[in-house]
Amino acid sequence: MLVSGSNSKGTPLSIVVVSIEQPATSAHSSGNNDVFDQHNKPRLRRELILSALQKEYPELVSIKSLSPRKDVDLIDLYRRVHDVNMIEFILNAWTKWAAMGRDGGWYEECCHPEWLKNKEDCKDEAEVPPMVPCHVSFRRDGIERPSDNVMGALGYYCTDLMTPIVGTLVEELMGDAQIIEAAVDFAFQKMEPGDANESPVESGAFPVVYAVTTHPGHHANRDNFGGYCYLNNAALSAKLMQERLESLTDISTDSEPPNKKRKCRVAILDIDYHCGNGTGSIFYRDPGIFFSSIHCDPGVEYPFNAGYADQIGSEGGKGATHHIPLAPGATWEGTYKIA
């Protein structure tokens, strides 16, 4: 993890790290539901990031830990970037799955394989197994629709057979939404007048803000989720930033009416071993969001079907997507930093 103490002009950076208090229960611990996400271990990753920031950069970092709220309206927030029906499915999937019960139709194929390995040792007959898809739909047909059966709907919305629905998911997603909203607020709190020719960060107009959510999001597109991503936090951040900038920016010229809102552009830089295909998909036709992703060549690595250099956007958004695929095994010092 690299954190610089100042910008290019020597002005000290103020880094606001936004996260959320986690309930002190085993279900929310890194040793519980992370078992069903062997690749990312999102709860452990969150803990390690926060611990490292506090330990290594105490003079640069200000940690803002939010208290969880139960009234977060995920539909109202994420409808900016996601299909409302998909959001509603994510919100209700666990309740519907749990209601089916052991005698009500749980398909073993939809029970997470890690849970199935140990189900004989499970002494709690009421324990609900994490759910994963057991099929996928013919999305390109244009005639299929999500089933009323939660198992069928999961196969409609999820792009893989490994992204789990767990009991703490909705609560965690609400926490992530709180973090994103607060991070955008913090980014604008310290705005001060600066040189009109400088970017706000260069002029020290507002701090760098780091949102440490539990779940990532860059593999979730408008009406699909997968790759251990459910709701796209990067996409939501970009739209909220754009809305805030436009609310603060008025233009008035001889050829345009007074107080007309300027269409502000926002840039997303996605640095990961895997392409942020969901974010790229959401903004593929949007000229107002520039999306650049640096990742391993999708010809050999997940997500396989997106992230190629010739995928540059379409329609009004043509040229606003920029993919930089790298050779397998690329490292930060050897390749990513240069890219």
Coordinates of C-alpha atoms in Angstrom, one line a residue:
M1 CA 0.0 0.0 0.0
L2 CA 1.5 3.3 -1.0
V3 CA 0.5 6.6 0.6
S4 CA 2.3 9.9 -0.2
G5 CA 2.6 12.6 2.4
S6 CA 2.1 15.5 0.0
N7 CA 1.0 16.4 -3.5
S8 CA 3.3 17.6 -6.3
K9 CA 3.5 21.1 -4.7
G10 CA 4.5 19.8 -1.3
T11 CA 1.1 20.6 0.3
P12 CA 0.4 17.9 3.0
L13 CA -2.4 15.6 2.0
S14 CA -5.3 15.0 4.3
I15 CA -6.5 11.4 3.9
V16 CA -10.0 10.7 5.3
V17 CA -10.6 7.0 5.6
V18 CA -14.3 6.2 5.9
S19 CA -15.5 2.8 7.3
I20 CA -18.2 1.5 9.6
E21 CA -18.4 -0.1 13.0
Q22 CA -19.0 -3.8 12.7
P23 CA -21.4 -5.6 15.0
A24 CA -19.5 -7.8 17.5
T25 CA -21.1 -11.1 16.4
S26 CA -19.6 -14.2 14.9
A27 CA -21.7 -13.8 11.8
H28 CA -20.0 -10.5 10.9
S29 CA -16.5 -11.7 11.8
S30 CA -13.8 -12.5 9.2
G31 CA -13.8 -16.2 10.4
N32 CA -17.5 -16.8 9.5
N33 CA -18.9 -15.8 6.1
D34 CA -15.5 -15.3 4.6
V35 CA -15.3 -19.1 4.5
F36 CA -17.7 -18.8 1.5
D37 CA -15.6 -16.3 -0.3
Q38 CA -12.1 -18.0 -0.4
H39 CA -10.8 -15.7 -3.1
N40 CA -11.5 -12.2 -1.6
K41 CA -12.3 -12.7 2.2
P42 CA -13.9 -9.3 2.2
R43 CA -14.4 -9.0 5.9
L44 CA -10.8 -9.9 6.7
R45 CA -9.5 -7.6 3.9
R46 CA -11.5 -4.7 5.5
E47 CA -9.9 -5.4 8.9
L48 CA -6.4 -5.6 7.5
I49 CA -6.7 -2.4 5.5
L50 CA -7.9 -0.4 8.4
S51 CA -5.3 -1.9 10.7
A52 CA -2.5 -1.1 8.3
L53 CA -3.6 2.5 7.7
Q54 CA -3.8 3.2 11.4
K55 CA -0.4 1.6 12.1
E56 CA 1.6 2.9 9.2
Y57 CA 0.2 6.3 8.5
P58 CA -1.2 7.7 11.8
E59 CA -0.1 11.3 10.9
L60 CA -1.7 11.3 7.5
V61 CA -4.9 9.4 8.1
S62 CA -8.1 10.4 9.8
I63 CA -10.4 7.4 10.4
K64 CA -14.1 8.1 10.4
S65 CA -16.0 5.1 11.7
L66 CA -19.7 5.4 11.2
S67 CA -22.4 3.9 13.3
P68 CA -24.6 1.5 11.3
R69 CA -28.1 2.6 10.4
K70 CA -31.1 0.4 9.6
D71 CA -32.9 3.0 7.5
V72 CA -30.6 3.1 4.5
D73 CA -32.7 3.1 1.3
L74 CA -30.6 1.0 -1.1
I75 CA -33.1 1.3 -3.9
D76 CA -33.2 5.1 -3.8
L77 CA -29.4 5.2 -3.8
Y78 CA -28.4 2.5 -6.2
R79 CA -31.1 3.0 -8.8
R80 CA -28.7 5.6 -10.3
V81 CA -26.6 2.7 -11.5
H82 CA -28.6 -0.5 -11.1
D83 CA -31.9 -2.0 -12.2
V84 CA -34.4 -1.7 -9.4
N85 CA -35.7 -5.2 -9.8
M86 CA -32.1 -6.6 -9.2
I87 CA -31.7 -4.4 -6.1
E88 CA -35.1 -5.7 -4.8
F89 CA -34.0 -9.3 -5.4
I90 CA -30.8 -8.8 -3.4
L91 CA -32.7 -7.2 -0.6
N92 CA -35.2 -10.1 -0.4
A93 CA -33.3 -13.2 -1.5
W94 CA -32.1 -14.3 1.9
T95 CA -35.5 -14.0 3.5
K96 CA -37.1 -16.0 0.7
W97 CA -34.4 -18.7 0.7
A98 CA -34.6 -19.1 4.5
A99 CA -38.3 -19.4 4.4
M100 CA -38.1 -22.4 2.1
G101 CA -36.5 -24.4 4.9
R102 CA -34.9 -27.9 4.8
D103 CA -38.3 -29.4 4.1
G104 CA -39.5 -26.7 1.8
G105 CA -37.4 -27.2 -1.2
W106 CA -33.7 -26.3 -0.6
Y107 CA -31.8 -27.7 -3.6
E108 CA -28.5 -29.1 -2.6
E109 CA -27.1 -27.6 -5.8
C110 CA -28.0 -24.1 -4.5
C111 CA -26.3 -24.7 -1.1
H112 CA -22.8 -23.4 -1.0
P113 CA -20.3 -26.3 -1.5
E114 CA -18.3 -25.3 1.6
W115 CA -21.4 -25.6 3.7
L116 CA -22.3 -29.0 2.2
K117 CA -18.8 -30.3 3.1
N118 CA -19.6 -29.8 6.8
K119 CA -23.4 -30.1 6.9
E120 CA -23.2 -33.5 8.7
D121 CA -21.4 -31.7 11.6
C122 CA -24.0 -29.0 11.8
K123 CA -25.8 -29.4 15.1
D124 CA -28.2 -26.4 14.5
E125 CA -31.1 -27.7 12.5
A126 CA -32.3 -24.2 11.9
E127 CA -29.0 -23.1 10.3
V128 CA -29.6 -21.6 6.8
P129 CA -26.9 -22.5 4.3
P130 CA -25.4 -19.7 2.1
M131 CA -27.0 -19.8 -1.3
V132 CA -25.3 -19.9 -4.7
P133 CA -26.8 -20.2 -8.2
C134 CA -27.3 -23.6 -9.6
H135 CA -28.1 -22.5 -13.2
V136 CA -27.8 -19.5 -15.5
S137 CA -30.3 -18.0 -17.9
F138 CA -30.2 -17.3 -21.6
R139 CA -30.0 -13.5 -21.1
R140 CA -29.4 -12.7 -24.7
D141 CA -32.7 -14.3 -25.8
G142 CA -34.5 -11.2 -24.5
I143 CA -37.5 -13.4 -23.6
E144 CA -36.5 -14.8 -20.2
R145 CA -37.4 -13.2 -17.0
P146 CA -36.6 -13.7 -13.3
S147 CA -38.5 -16.5 -11.7
D148 CA -40.7 -16.0 -8.6
N149 CA -38.7 -18.9 -7.1
V150 CA -35.6 -17.4 -5.4
M151 CA -33.4 -20.1 -6.8
G152 CA -34.5 -19.3 -10.3
A153 CA -34.1 -15.5 -9.9
L154 CA -30.6 -16.0 -8.5
G155 CA -29.6 -17.7 -11.7
Y156 CA -31.1 -14.9 -13.7
Y157 CA -29.3 -12.0 -11.9
C158 CA -26.0 -13.7 -10.9
T159 CA -23.2 -14.2 -13.6
D160 CA -21.5 -17.1 -11.9
L161 CA -22.0 -20.2 -9.7
M162 CA -19.9 -19.0 -6.7
T163 CA -21.0 -15.6 -5.5
P164 CA -22.9 -16.4 -2.2
I165 CA -26.1 -14.9 -0.7
V166 CA -25.5 -14.9 3.1
G167 CA -27.5 -13.8 6.1
T168 CA -25.5 -10.7 6.8
L169 CA -25.4 -9.5 3.2
V170 CA -28.1 -6.8 3.2
E171 CA -26.8 -5.4 6.5
E172 CA -23.3 -5.2 5.1
L173 CA -24.5 -3.5 1.9
M174 CA -26.4 -0.9 3.9
G175 CA -23.1 -0.2 5.7
D176 CA -21.3 0.1 2.4
A177 CA -23.9 2.6 1.1
Q178 CA -23.5 4.7 4.3
I179 CA -19.7 4.7 3.7
I180 CA -20.1 5.8 0.1
E181 CA -22.5 8.7 0.9
A182 CA -20.3 9.8 3.8
A183 CA -17.2 9.6 1.7
V184 CA -18.7 11.9 -1.0
D185 CA -19.8 14.3 1.8
F186 CA -16.3 14.4 3.3
A187 CA -14.8 15.0 -0.1
F188 CA -16.7 18.3 -0.3
Q189 CA -16.6 19.5 3.3
K190 CA -13.2 21.3 3.1
M191 CA -13.6 23.0 -0.2
E192 CA -11.8 26.3 -0.3
P193 CA -11.2 28.8 -3.1
G194 CA -8.1 27.9 -5.1
D195 CA -6.3 28.7 -8.4
A196 CA -8.9 28.3 -11.1
N197 CA -6.3 26.5 -13.3
E198 CA -5.5 23.9 -10.6
S199 CA -7.4 20.7 -9.9
P200 CA -9.0 20.7 -6.4
V201 CA -6.6 18.1 -5.2
E202 CA -3.5 20.0 -6.4
S203 CA -4.7 23.2 -4.8
G204 CA -5.5 21.4 -1.5
A205 CA -9.2 22.4 -1.9
F206 CA -10.4 19.1 -0.4
P207 CA -8.9 16.0 1.1
V208 CA -8.3 12.6 -0.4
V209 CA -11.1 10.3 0.8
Y210 CA -10.7 6.5 1.0
A211 CA -13.9 4.5 1.4
V212 CA -13.3 1.1 3.0
T213 CA -16.4 -0.9 2.3
T214 CA -16.9 -4.6 3.1
H215 CA -17.8 -5.6 -0.4
P216 CA -16.2 -4.6 -3.7
G217 CA -18.5 -3.8 -6.6
H218 CA -16.7 -3.4 -9.9
H219 CA -18.0 -6.7 -11.4
A220 CA -21.7 -5.7 -10.9
N221 CA -23.3 -4.1 -13.9
R222 CA -26.7 -2.5 -14.3
D223 CA -28.8 -5.7 -14.0
N224 CA -26.3 -8.5 -13.1
F225 CA -24.0 -9.2 -10.1
G226 CA -21.2 -11.7 -9.7
G227 CA -17.5 -12.0 -9.1
Y228 CA -18.2 -11.6 -5.4
C229 CA -19.7 -8.1 -6.1
Y230 CA -23.3 -7.2 -5.5
L231 CA -23.8 -3.4 -5.8
N232 CA -21.3 -1.2 -7.6
N233 CA -19.9 1.2 -5.1
A234 CA -17.5 2.8 -7.6
A235 CA -20.3 3.6 -10.0
L236 CA -22.5 5.0 -7.2
S237 CA -19.6 7.2 -6.0
A238 CA -19.1 8.6 -9.5
K239 CA -22.7 9.4 -9.9
L240 CA -23.0 11.1 -6.5
M241 CA -19.8 13.0 -7.2
Q242 CA -21.2 14.2 -10.5
E243 CA -24.5 15.3 -9.0
R244 CA -22.7 17.2 -6.2
L245 CA -20.4 18.9 -8.7
E246 CA -23.3 19.9 -10.9
S247 CA -25.2 21.3 -7.9
L248 CA -22.2 23.6 -7.1
T249 CA -21.4 24.7 -10.7
D250 CA -23.4 27.3 -12.5
I251 CA -22.6 28.7 -15.9
S252 CA -24.0 31.8 -17.6
T253 CA -23.0 32.9 -21.1
D254 CA -24.5 35.1 -23.8
S255 CA -25.6 32.0 -25.6
E256 CA -26.9 30.0 -22.7
P257 CA -29.6 30.9 -20.0
P258 CA -28.5 32.1 -16.6
N259 CA -27.9 29.5 -13.9
K260 CA -27.8 26.6 -16.3
K261 CA -26.1 23.6 -14.6
R262 CA -22.8 22.5 -16.2
K263 CA -22.6 18.8 -17.2
C264 CA -19.6 17.8 -15.0
R265 CA -17.4 14.9 -16.0
V266 CA -16.0 12.4 -13.5
A267 CA -13.2 9.9 -14.0
I268 CA -12.9 6.4 -12.5
L269 CA -9.5 4.6 -12.4
D270 CA -9.9 0.9 -11.6
I271 CA -6.6 -0.8 -10.7
D272 CA -7.0 -4.5 -10.0
Y273 CA -5.8 -7.9 -11.3
H274 CA -9.3 -8.3 -12.9
C275 CA -11.1 -5.8 -15.1
G276 CA -13.8 -3.7 -13.6
N277 CA -16.2 -5.1 -16.2
G278 CA -19.4 -4.1 -14.3
T279 CA -18.4 -0.5 -13.9
G280 CA -17.3 -0.3 -17.5
S281 CA -20.6 -1.8 -18.6
I282 CA -22.7 0.7 -16.6
F283 CA -20.9 3.7 -18.2
Y284 CA -20.1 2.3 -21.7
R285 CA -22.4 4.7 -23.4
D286 CA -22.1 7.6 -20.9
P287 CA -20.0 10.5 -22.1
G288 CA -20.1 12.0 -18.6
I289 CA -18.0 9.3 -16.9
F290 CA -14.5 8.4 -18.1
F291 CA -13.6 4.9 -17.1
S292 CA -10.1 3.5 -17.2
S293 CA -9.2 0.0 -16.0
I294 CA -5.7 -1.5 -15.6
H295 CA -5.9 -5.3 -15.3
C296 CA -4.7 -8.6 -16.5
D297 CA -5.4 -9.6 -20.1
P298 CA -9.0 -10.9 -20.1
G299 CA -7.9 -13.3 -22.8
V300 CA -6.4 -15.4 -20.0
E301 CA -8.0 -14.2 -16.8
Y302 CA -11.4 -13.3 -15.4
P303 CA -13.8 -11.7 -16.5
F304 CA -12.7 -13.1 -19.9
N305 CA -15.3 -11.3 -22.0
A306 CA -14.5 -7.6 -21.2
G307 CA -11.5 -5.5 -20.7
Y308 CA -10.0 -5.6 -24.2
A309 CA -8.1 -2.5 -25.5
D310 CA -10.5 -2.1 -28.4
Q311 CA -13.5 -1.8 -26.1
I312 CA -13.6 2.0 -26.0
G313 CA -17.3 2.8 -25.4
S314 CA -20.1 3.3 -27.8
E315 CA -22.6 5.9 -29.0
G316 CA -22.2 9.1 -27.0
G317 CA -19.7 7.4 -24.7
K318 CA -17.3 6.3 -27.5
G319 CA -13.8 7.1 -26.3
A320 CA -14.8 7.4 -22.6
T321 CA -13.7 3.8 -21.9
H322 CA -10.0 3.0 -21.7
H323 CA -8.7 -0.5 -21.0
I324 CA -5.1 -1.3 -20.3
P325 CA -4.7 -5.1 -20.3
L326 CA -1.4 -6.4 -18.9
A327 CA 0.4 -9.7 -19.2
P328 CA -0.3 -12.4 -16.7
G329 CA 1.8 -12.1 -13.5
A330 CA 2.2 -8.4 -13.8
T331 CA 3.4 -6.7 -10.6
W332 CA 2.9 -3.2 -9.2
E333 CA 6.6 -2.1 -9.5
G334 CA 7.2 -3.9 -12.8
T335 CA 4.1 -3.0 -14.7
Y336 CA 1.1 -1.5 -13.0
K337 CA 3.0 1.6 -11.7
I338 CA 4.3 2.4 -15.2
A339 CA 0.9 1.8 -16.8

